[in-house]
Short mmCIF file of C-alpha atoms in Angstrom, two decimals:
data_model
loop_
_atom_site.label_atom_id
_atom_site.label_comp_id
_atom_site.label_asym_id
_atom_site.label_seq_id
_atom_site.Cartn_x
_atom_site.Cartn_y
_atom_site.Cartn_z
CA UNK T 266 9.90 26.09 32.79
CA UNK T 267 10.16 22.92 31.60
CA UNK T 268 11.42 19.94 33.51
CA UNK T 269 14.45 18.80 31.64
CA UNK T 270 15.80 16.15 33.88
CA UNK T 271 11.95 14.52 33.46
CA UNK T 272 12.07 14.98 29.66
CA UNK T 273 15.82 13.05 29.89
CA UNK T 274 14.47 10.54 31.78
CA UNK T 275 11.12 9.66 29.40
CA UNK T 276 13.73 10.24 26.34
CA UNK T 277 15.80 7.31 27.92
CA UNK T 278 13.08 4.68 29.13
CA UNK T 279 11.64 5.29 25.48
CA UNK T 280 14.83 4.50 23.40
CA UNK T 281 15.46 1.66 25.94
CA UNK T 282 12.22 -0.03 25.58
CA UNK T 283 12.33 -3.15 23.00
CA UNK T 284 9.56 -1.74 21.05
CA UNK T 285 11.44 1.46 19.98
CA UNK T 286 14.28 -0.65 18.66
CA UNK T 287 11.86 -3.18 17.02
CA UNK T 288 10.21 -0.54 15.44
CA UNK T 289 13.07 1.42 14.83
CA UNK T 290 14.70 -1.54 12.86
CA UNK T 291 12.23 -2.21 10.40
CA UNK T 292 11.42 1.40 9.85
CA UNK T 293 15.58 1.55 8.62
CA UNK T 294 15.49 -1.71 6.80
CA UNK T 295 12.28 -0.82 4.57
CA UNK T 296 14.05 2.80 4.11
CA UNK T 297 17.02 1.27 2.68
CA UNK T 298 15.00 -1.51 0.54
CA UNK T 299 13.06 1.51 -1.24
CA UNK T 300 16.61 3.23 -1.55
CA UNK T 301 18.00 0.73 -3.00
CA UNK T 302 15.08 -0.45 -4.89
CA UNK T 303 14.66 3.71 -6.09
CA UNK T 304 18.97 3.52 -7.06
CA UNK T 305 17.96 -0.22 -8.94
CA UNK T 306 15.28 1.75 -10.83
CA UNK T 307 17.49 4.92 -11.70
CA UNK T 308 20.25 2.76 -13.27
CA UNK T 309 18.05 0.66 -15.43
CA UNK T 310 16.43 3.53 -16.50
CA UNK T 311 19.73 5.18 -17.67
CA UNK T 312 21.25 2.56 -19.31
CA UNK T 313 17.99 1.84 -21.49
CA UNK T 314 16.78 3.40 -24.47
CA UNK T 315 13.80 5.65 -24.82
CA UNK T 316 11.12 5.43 -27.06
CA UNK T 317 12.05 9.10 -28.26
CA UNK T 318 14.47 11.10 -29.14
CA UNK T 319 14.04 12.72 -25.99
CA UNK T 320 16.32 11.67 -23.43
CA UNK T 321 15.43 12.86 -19.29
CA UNK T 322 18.02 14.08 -17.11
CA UNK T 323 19.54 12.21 -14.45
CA UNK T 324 17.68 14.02 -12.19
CA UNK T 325 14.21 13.54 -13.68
CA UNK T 326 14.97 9.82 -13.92
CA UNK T 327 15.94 9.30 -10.42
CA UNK T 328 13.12 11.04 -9.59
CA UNK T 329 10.70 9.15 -11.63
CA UNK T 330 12.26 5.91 -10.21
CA UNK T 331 11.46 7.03 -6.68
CA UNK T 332 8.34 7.96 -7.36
CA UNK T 333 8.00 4.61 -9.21
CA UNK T 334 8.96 2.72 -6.38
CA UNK T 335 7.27 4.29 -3.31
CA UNK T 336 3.71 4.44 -5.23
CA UNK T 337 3.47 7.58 -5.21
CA UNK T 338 3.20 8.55 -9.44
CA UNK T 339 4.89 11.95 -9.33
CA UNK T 340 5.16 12.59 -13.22
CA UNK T 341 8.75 14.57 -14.10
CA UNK T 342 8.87 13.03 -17.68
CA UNK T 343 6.09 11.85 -20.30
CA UNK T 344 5.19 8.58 -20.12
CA UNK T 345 5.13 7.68 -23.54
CA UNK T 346 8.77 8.72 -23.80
CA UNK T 347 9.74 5.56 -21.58
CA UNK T 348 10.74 2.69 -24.31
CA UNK T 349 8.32 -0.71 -23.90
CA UNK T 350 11.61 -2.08 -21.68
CA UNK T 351 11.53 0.69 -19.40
CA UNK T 352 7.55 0.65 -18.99
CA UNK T 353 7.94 -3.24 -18.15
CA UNK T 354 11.26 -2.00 -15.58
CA UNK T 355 8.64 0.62 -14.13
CA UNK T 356 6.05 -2.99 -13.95
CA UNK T 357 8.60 -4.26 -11.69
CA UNK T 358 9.03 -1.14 -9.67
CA UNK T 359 5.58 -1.00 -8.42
CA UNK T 360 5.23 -4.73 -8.19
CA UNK T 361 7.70 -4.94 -5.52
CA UNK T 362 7.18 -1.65 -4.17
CA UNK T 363 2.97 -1.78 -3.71
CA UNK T 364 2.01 -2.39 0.23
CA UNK T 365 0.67 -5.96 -0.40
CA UNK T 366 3.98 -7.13 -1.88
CA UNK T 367 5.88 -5.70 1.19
CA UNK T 368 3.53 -6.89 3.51
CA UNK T 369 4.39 -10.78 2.35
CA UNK T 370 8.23 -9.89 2.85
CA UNK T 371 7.46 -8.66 6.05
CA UNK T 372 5.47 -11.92 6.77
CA UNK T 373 7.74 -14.14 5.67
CA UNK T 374 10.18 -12.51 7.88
CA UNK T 375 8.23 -13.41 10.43
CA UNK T 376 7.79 -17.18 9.76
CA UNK T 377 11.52 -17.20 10.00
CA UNK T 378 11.69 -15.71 13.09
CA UNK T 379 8.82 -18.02 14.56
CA UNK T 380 10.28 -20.90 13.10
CA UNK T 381 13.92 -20.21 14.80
CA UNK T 382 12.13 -19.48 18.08
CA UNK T 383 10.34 -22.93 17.96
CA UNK T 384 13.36 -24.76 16.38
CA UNK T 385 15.31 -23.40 19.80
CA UNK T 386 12.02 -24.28 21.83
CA UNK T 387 12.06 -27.57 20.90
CA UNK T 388 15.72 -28.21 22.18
CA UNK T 389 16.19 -26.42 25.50
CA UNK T 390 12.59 -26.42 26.88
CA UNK T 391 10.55 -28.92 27.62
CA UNK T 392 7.57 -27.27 28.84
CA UNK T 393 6.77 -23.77 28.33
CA UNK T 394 8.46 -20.98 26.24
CA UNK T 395 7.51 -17.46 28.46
CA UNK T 396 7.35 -14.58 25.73
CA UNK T 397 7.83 -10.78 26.78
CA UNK T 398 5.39 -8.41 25.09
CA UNK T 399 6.15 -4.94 25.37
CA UNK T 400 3.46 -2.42 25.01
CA UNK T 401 0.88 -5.28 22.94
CA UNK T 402 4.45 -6.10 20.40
CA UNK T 403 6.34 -9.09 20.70
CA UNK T 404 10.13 -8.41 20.33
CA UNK T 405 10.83 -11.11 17.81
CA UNK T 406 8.58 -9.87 15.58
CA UNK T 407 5.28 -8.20 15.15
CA UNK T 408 2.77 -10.12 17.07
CA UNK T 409 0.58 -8.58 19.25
CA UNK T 410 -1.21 -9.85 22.27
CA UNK T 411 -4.90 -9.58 22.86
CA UNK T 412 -6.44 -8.24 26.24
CA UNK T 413 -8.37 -11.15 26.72
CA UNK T 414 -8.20 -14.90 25.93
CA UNK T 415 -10.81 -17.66 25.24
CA UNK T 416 -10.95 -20.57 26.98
CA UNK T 417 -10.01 -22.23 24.04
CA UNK T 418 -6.25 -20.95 23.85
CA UNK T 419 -3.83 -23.04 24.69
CA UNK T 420 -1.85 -20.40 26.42
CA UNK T 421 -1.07 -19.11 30.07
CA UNK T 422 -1.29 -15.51 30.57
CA UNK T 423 -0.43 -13.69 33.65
CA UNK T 424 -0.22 -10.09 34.73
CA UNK T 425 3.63 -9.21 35.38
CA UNK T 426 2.83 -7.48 38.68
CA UNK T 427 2.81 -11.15 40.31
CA UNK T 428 5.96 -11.85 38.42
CA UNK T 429 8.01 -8.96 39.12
CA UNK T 430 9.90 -9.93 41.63
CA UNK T 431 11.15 -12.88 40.05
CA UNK T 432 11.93 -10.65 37.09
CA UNK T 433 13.85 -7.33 37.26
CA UNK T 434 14.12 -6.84 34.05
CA UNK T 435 10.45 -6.61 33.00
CA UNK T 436 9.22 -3.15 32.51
CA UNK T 437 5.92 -2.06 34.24
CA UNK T 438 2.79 -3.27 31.75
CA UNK T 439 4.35 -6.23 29.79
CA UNK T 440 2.67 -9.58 29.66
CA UNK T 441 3.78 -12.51 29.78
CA UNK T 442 2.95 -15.90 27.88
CA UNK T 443 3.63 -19.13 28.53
CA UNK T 444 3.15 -21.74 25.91
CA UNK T 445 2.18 -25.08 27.22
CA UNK T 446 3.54 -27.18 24.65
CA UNK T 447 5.38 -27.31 21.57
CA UNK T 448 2.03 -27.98 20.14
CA UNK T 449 0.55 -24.55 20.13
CA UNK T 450 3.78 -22.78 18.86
CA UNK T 451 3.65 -25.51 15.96
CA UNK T 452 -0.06 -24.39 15.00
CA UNK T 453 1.07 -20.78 15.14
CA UNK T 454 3.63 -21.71 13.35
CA UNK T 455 1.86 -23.37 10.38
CA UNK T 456 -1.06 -20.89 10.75
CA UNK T 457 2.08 -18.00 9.69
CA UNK T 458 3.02 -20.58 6.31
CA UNK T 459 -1.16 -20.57 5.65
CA UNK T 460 -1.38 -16.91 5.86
CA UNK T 461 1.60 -16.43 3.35
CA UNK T 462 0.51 -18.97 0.93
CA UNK T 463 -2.98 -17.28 1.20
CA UNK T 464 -1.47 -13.64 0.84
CA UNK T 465 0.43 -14.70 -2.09
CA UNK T 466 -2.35 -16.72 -3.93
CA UNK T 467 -4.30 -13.32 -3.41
CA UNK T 468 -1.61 -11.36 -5.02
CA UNK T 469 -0.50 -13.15 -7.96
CA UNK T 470 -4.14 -14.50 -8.87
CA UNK T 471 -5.65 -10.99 -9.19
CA UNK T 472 -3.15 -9.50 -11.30
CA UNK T 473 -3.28 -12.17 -13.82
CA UNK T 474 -7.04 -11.79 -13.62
CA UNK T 475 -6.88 -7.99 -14.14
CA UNK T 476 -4.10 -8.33 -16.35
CA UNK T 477 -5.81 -11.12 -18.51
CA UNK T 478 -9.81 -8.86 -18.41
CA UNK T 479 -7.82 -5.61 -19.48
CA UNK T 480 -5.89 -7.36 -22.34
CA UNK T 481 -9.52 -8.86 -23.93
CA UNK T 482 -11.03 -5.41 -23.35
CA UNK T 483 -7.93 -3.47 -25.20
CA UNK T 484 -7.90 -6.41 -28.14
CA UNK T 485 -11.86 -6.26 -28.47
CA UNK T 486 -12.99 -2.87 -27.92
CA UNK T 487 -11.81 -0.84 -31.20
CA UNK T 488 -11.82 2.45 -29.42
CA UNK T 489 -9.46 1.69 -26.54
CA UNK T 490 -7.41 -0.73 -29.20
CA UNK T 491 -7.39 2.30 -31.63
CA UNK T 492 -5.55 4.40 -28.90
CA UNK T 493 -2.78 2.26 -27.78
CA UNK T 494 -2.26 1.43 -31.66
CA UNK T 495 -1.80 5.27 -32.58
CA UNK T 496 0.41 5.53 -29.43
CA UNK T 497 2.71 2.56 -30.27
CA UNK T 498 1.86 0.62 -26.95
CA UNK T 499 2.07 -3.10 -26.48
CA UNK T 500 -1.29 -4.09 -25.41
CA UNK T 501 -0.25 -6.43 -23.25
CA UNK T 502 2.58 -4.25 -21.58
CA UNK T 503 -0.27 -1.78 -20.99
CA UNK T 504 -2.87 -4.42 -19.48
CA UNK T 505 0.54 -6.07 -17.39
CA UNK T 506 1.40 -2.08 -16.74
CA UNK T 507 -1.96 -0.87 -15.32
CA UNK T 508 -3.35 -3.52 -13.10
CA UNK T 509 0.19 -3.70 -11.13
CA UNK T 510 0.29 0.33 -10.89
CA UNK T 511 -3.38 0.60 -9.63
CA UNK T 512 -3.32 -2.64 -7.53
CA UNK T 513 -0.18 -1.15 -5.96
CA UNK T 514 -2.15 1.75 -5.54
CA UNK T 515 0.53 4.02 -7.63
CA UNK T 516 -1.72 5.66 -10.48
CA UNK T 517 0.71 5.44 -13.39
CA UNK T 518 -0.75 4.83 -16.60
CA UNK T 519 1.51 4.39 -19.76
CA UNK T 520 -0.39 7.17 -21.54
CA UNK T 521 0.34 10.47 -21.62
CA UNK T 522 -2.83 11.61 -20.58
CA UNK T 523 -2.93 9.04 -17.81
CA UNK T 524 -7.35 7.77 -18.06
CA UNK T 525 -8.16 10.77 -19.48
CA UNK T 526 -7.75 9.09 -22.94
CA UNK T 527 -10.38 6.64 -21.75
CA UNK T 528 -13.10 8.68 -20.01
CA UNK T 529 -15.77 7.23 -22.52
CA UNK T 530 -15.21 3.48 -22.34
CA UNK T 531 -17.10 2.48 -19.47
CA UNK T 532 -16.15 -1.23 -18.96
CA UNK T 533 -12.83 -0.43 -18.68
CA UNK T 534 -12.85 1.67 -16.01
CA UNK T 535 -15.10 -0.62 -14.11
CA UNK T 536 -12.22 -3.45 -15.00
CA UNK T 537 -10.01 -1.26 -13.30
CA UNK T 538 -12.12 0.46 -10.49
CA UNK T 539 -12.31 -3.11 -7.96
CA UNK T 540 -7.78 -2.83 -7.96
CA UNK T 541 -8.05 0.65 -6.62
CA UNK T 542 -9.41 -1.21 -3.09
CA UNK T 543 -8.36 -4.59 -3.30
CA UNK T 544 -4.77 -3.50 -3.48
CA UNK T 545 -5.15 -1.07 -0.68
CA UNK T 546 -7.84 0.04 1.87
CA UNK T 547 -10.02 -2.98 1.66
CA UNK T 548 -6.84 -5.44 1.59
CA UNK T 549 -7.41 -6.52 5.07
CA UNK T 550 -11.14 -7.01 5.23
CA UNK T 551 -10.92 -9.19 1.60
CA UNK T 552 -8.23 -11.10 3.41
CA UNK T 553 -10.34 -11.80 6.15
CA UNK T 554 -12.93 -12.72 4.13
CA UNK T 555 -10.78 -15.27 1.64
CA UNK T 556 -9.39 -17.23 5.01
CA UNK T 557 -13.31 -17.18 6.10
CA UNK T 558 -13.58 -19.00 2.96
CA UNK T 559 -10.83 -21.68 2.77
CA UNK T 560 -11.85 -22.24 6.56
CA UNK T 561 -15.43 -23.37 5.41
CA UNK T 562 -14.28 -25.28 2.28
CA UNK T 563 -10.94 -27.02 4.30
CA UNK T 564 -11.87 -27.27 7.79
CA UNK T 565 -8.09 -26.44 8.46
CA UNK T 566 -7.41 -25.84 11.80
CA UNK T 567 -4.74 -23.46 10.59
CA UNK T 568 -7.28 -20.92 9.06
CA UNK T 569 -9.12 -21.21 12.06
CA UNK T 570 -6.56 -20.34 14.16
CA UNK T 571 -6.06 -17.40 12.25
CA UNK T 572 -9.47 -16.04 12.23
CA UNK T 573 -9.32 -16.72 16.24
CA UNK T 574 -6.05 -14.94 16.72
CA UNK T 575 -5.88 -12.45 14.52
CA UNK T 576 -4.27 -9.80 16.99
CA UNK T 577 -1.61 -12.74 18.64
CA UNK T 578 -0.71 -14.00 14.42
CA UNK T 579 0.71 -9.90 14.90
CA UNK T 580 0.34 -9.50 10.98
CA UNK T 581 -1.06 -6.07 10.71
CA UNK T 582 -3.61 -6.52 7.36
CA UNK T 583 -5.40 -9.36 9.31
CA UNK T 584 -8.01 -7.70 11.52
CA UNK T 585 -10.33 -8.53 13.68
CA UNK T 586 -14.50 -9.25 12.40
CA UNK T 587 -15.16 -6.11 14.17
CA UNK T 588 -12.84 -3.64 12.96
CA UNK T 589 -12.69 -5.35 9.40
CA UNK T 590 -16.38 -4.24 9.27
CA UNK T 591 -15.56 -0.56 10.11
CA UNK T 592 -13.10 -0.71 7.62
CA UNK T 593 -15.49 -1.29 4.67
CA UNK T 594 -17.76 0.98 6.04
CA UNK T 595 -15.27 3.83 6.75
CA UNK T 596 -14.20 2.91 2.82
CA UNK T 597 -17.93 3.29 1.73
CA UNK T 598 -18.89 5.77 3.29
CA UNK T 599 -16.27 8.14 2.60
CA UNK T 600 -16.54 7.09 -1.41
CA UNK T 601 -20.61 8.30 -1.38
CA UNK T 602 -19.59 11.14 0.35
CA UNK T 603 -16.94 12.05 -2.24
CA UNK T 604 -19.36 10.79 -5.11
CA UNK T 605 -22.45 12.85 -3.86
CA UNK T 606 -20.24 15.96 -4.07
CA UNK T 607 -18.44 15.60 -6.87
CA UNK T 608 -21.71 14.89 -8.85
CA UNK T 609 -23.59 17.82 -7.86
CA UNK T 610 -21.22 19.98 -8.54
CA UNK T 611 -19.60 18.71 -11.80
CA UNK T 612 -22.20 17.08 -13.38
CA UNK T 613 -23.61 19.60 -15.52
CA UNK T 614 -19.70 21.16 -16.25
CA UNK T 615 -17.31 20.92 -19.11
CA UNK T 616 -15.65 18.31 -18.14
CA UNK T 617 -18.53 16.21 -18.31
CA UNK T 618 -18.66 17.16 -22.30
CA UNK T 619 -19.74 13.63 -24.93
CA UNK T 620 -20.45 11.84 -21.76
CA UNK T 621 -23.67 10.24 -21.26
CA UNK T 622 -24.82 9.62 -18.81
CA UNK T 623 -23.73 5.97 -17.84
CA UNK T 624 -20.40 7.26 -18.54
CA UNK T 625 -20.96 10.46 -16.18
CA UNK T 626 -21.59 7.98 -13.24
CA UNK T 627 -18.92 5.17 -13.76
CA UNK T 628 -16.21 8.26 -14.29
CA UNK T 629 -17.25 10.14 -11.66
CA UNK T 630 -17.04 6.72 -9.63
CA UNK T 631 -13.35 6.19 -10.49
CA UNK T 632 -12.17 9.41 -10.05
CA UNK T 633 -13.45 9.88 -6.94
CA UNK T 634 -11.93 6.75 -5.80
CA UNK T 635 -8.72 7.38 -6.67
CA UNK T 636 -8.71 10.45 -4.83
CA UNK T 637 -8.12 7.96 -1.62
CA UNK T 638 -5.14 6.68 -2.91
CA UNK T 639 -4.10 5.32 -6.33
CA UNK T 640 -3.82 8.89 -7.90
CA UNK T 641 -5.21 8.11 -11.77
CA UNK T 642 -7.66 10.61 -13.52
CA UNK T 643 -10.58 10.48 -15.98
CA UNK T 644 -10.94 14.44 -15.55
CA UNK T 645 -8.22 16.95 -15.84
CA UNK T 646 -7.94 18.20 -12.49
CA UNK T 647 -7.12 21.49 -13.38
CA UNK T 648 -10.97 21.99 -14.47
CA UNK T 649 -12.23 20.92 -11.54
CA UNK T 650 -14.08 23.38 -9.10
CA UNK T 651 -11.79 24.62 -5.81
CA UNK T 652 -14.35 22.97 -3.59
CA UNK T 653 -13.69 19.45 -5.18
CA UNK T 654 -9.82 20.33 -5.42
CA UNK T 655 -10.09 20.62 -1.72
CA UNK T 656 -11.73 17.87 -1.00
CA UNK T 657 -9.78 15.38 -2.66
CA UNK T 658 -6.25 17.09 -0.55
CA UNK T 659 -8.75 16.35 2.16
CA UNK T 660 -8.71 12.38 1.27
CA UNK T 661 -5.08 11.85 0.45
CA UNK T 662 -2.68 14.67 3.18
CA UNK T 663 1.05 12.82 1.96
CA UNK T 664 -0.66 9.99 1.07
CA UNK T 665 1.27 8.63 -1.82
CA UNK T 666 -1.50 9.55 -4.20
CA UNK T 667 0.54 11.51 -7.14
CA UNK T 668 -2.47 13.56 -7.97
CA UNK T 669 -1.53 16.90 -10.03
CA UNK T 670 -3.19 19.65 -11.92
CA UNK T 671 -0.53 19.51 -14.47
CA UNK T 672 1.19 22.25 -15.93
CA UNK T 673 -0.15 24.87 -18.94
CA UNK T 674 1.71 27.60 -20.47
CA UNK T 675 -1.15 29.23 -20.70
CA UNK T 676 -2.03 29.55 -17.13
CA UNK T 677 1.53 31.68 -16.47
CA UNK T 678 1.38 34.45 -14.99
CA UNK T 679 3.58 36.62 -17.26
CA UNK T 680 4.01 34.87 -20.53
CA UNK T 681 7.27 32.95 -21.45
CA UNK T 682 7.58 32.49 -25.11
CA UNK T 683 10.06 29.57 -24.15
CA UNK T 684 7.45 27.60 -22.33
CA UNK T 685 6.04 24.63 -23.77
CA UNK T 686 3.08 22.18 -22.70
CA UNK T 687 4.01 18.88 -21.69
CA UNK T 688 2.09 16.29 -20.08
CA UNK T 689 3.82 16.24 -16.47
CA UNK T 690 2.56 17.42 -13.33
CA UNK T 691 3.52 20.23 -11.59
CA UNK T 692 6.40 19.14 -9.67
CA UNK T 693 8.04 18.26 -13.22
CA UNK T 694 8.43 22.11 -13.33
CA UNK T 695 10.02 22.68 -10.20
CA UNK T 696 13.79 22.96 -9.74
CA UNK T 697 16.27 19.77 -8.10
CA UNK T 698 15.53 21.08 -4.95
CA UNK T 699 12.24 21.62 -4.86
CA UNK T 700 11.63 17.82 -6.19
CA UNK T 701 14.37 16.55 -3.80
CA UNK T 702 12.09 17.71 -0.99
CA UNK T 703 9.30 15.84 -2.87
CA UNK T 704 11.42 12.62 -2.71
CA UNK T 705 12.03 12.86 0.80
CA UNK T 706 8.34 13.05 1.20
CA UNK T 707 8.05 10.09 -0.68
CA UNK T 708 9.95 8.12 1.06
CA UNK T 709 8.71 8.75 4.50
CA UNK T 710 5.17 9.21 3.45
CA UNK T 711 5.46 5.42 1.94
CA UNK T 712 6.69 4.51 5.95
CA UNK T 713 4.02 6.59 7.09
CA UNK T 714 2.69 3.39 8.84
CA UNK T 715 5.50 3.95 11.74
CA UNK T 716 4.38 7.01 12.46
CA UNK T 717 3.08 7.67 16.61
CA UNK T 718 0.37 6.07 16.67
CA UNK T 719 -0.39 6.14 12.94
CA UNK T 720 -2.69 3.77 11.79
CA UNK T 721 -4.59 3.48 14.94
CA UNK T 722 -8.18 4.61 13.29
CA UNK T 723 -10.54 2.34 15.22
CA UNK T 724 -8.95 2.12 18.62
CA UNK T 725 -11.48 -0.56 19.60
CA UNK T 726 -8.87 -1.96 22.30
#
């Protein structure tokens, strides 16, 4: 029979413990920004004209603005239905909704909260500031503490057991630091204003980049040019449209066909294929690597600070050398797996059809990368062999990817003469309940990150 009384007990020292409110806070605060970011997105949608005649449901368009805004690319309504104001309202969506963007909210969050501790510091200590860490995270904010310390830190660390006494109120396992000066908490300090300077630069600077390559490719290459011209598309609210939706690793694309449309040209794709991971699983290691570089070129002790103390700087898309390099390999290897598959078993298939080879290899490339995260397609999934289908739920479970196999009147399984083919995925089919459970997943698979333990690949600790 289970002990209830224990269970009560481990229930209360959890929800007690500063960690579960800390992480309980910002889970709620980043529910309610993409809530009201998703509401933000609904009502400029309404209000706005569509290209068409067609005009979505309420419904459809709150659920398109959800999906918009958590990354996730959950297709209810054509894209080329959206007007060339919407399409740039959709930009915005996924600009402010993509994990990098949130990330420098969340870190400049932080330098506020670091800045107020040392402001207070300053003024009614004169020596030391002690810090509690509870379970390796800091309580005014997220900064963890490393298990061991170089003799280079400037920092006193001792075990609480020989403090406890003194201390009632410090739960079994915490740490303590003790700053020896103002100084150090000053570095940290500008170290934090560094690292957000450096994650912006790396933010704005490759989506004009992307934005500016796609734009030449679209205004030089007369097949790709041909294909936004017959669709009525701004080239430049495409190029703007795509590099924000991949680099936020959404998969939106304002076609209706999504990449489909551009299976053949090459040099697009490849454009394209470098936002898929620099938006998303190899954020952190191309960080690390940009700060590695400033470091050699400035010789500011700020970026070596950060390099140092990656774990105590608490911002969780700066890792250490170590686990950065099991990143990129975890991200490599799991792409040749994918691509070794995938080509041996759909090389030689109908959807490989007018594709040369060259084009066979870069398409197969991109598609399976996307199947990671960003969710666009070269291939209509729907064609694809089981064994592929399953491997690609394998690589996302609700991972924000927005892959579907569509939806064909003539795959019913008792004919309706009422049924007509749109380009939507599946989900755009199902009933308002059906796709409210789909937002809810949404939502909480965009927080995914505060899940037990989630996150927690390499546990190198």
């Amino acid at each position: 029979m289970m002990n209830f009384s224990l269970f009560g007990r481990k229930l209360q020292h959890l929800c007690s413990s500063p960690y579960f409110h800390l992480n309980f806070s910002s889970f709620f605060i980043q529910l309610c920004y993409f809530m009201i970011l998703s509401l933000f997105g609904y009502l400029g949608l309404k209000i706005s004209k569509t290209r068409t005649h067609i005009k979505p449901n309420d419904f459809d368009l709150f659920y398109t603005s959800v999906s918009t805004s958590t990354v996730s690319s959950m297709t209810a309504v054509e894209m080329e239905v959206f007007s060339n104001s919407q399409l740039i309202l959709m930009t915005f969506l996924m600009f402010v909704g993509g994990e990098v963007f949130t990330s420098l909210l969340e870190l400049i969050f932080a330098r506020f909260s670091n800045n107020n501790n040392y402001n207070n510091s300053s003024t009614s200590m004169k020596n030391s500031l002690p810090i509690k860490v509870v379970n390796d995270q800091i309580e005014l904010g997220l900064v963890s503490i490393p298990n061991h310390h170089s003799s280079q830190d400037h920092k006193q660390v001792n075990d609480v057991n020989g403090i406890n006494n003194n201390n009632n109120n410090v739960p079994s396992g915490t740490t303590i630091v003790s700053y020896n000066n103002n100084k150090d908490m000053l570095l940290r300090s500008n170290s934090l204003k560094y690292l957000s300077h450096v994650v912006l630069g790396y933010f704005l600077l490759l989506q004009f980049v992307g934005t500016f390559l796609v734009s030449m490719y679209m205004s030089f290459i007369p097949s790709a040019k041909q294909v936004l011209r017959e669709k009525g598309i701004k080239t430049l609210t495409f190029s703007l449209f795509t590099i924000v939706s991949t680099f936020a690793s959404c998969g939106y694309v304002p076609t209706n066909e999504n990449m489909i449309v551009f299976k053949k040209n090459s040099g697009l794709l490849l454009i394209i294929l470098p936002y898929i991971l620099l938006g998303n699983t190899l954020y952190a290691p191309c960080l690390r690597f940009v700060i590695w570089v400033l470091e050699k070129i400035t010789k500011r002790e700020e970026f070596s600070y950060l390099l140092k103390n990656s774990k105590e700087i608490g911002f969780g898309h700066l890792l250490p050398p170590l686990h950065s390099w099991l990143l990129v390999a975890t991200v490599l290897g799991f792409n040749i797996i994918q691509f070794v598959i995938f080509c041996s078993m759909e090389w030689g298939t109908q959807i490989m059809d007018g594709l040369n080879p060259y084009q066979k290899f870069v398409a197969s490339l991109f598609q399976i990368t996307n199947a990671r995260h960003s969710g666009e397609s070269v291939f209509d999934l729907s064609t694809i062999s089981s064994a592929i289908l399953v491997l690609f739920v394998v690589m996302i479970a609700y991972g924000n990817v927005g892959f579907s196999m569509g939806y064909s009147c003539g795959r019913q399984l008792k004919a309706n003469g009422s049924c007509k083919d749109l380009w939507v995925g599946f989900s755009g089919k199902w009933s308002n309940k059906g796709k409210f459970i789909l937002i809810l997943v949404m939502f909480f698979g965009r927080l995914k990150k505060f899940n037990m333990k989630g996150g927690k690949a390499w546990d190198l600790s």
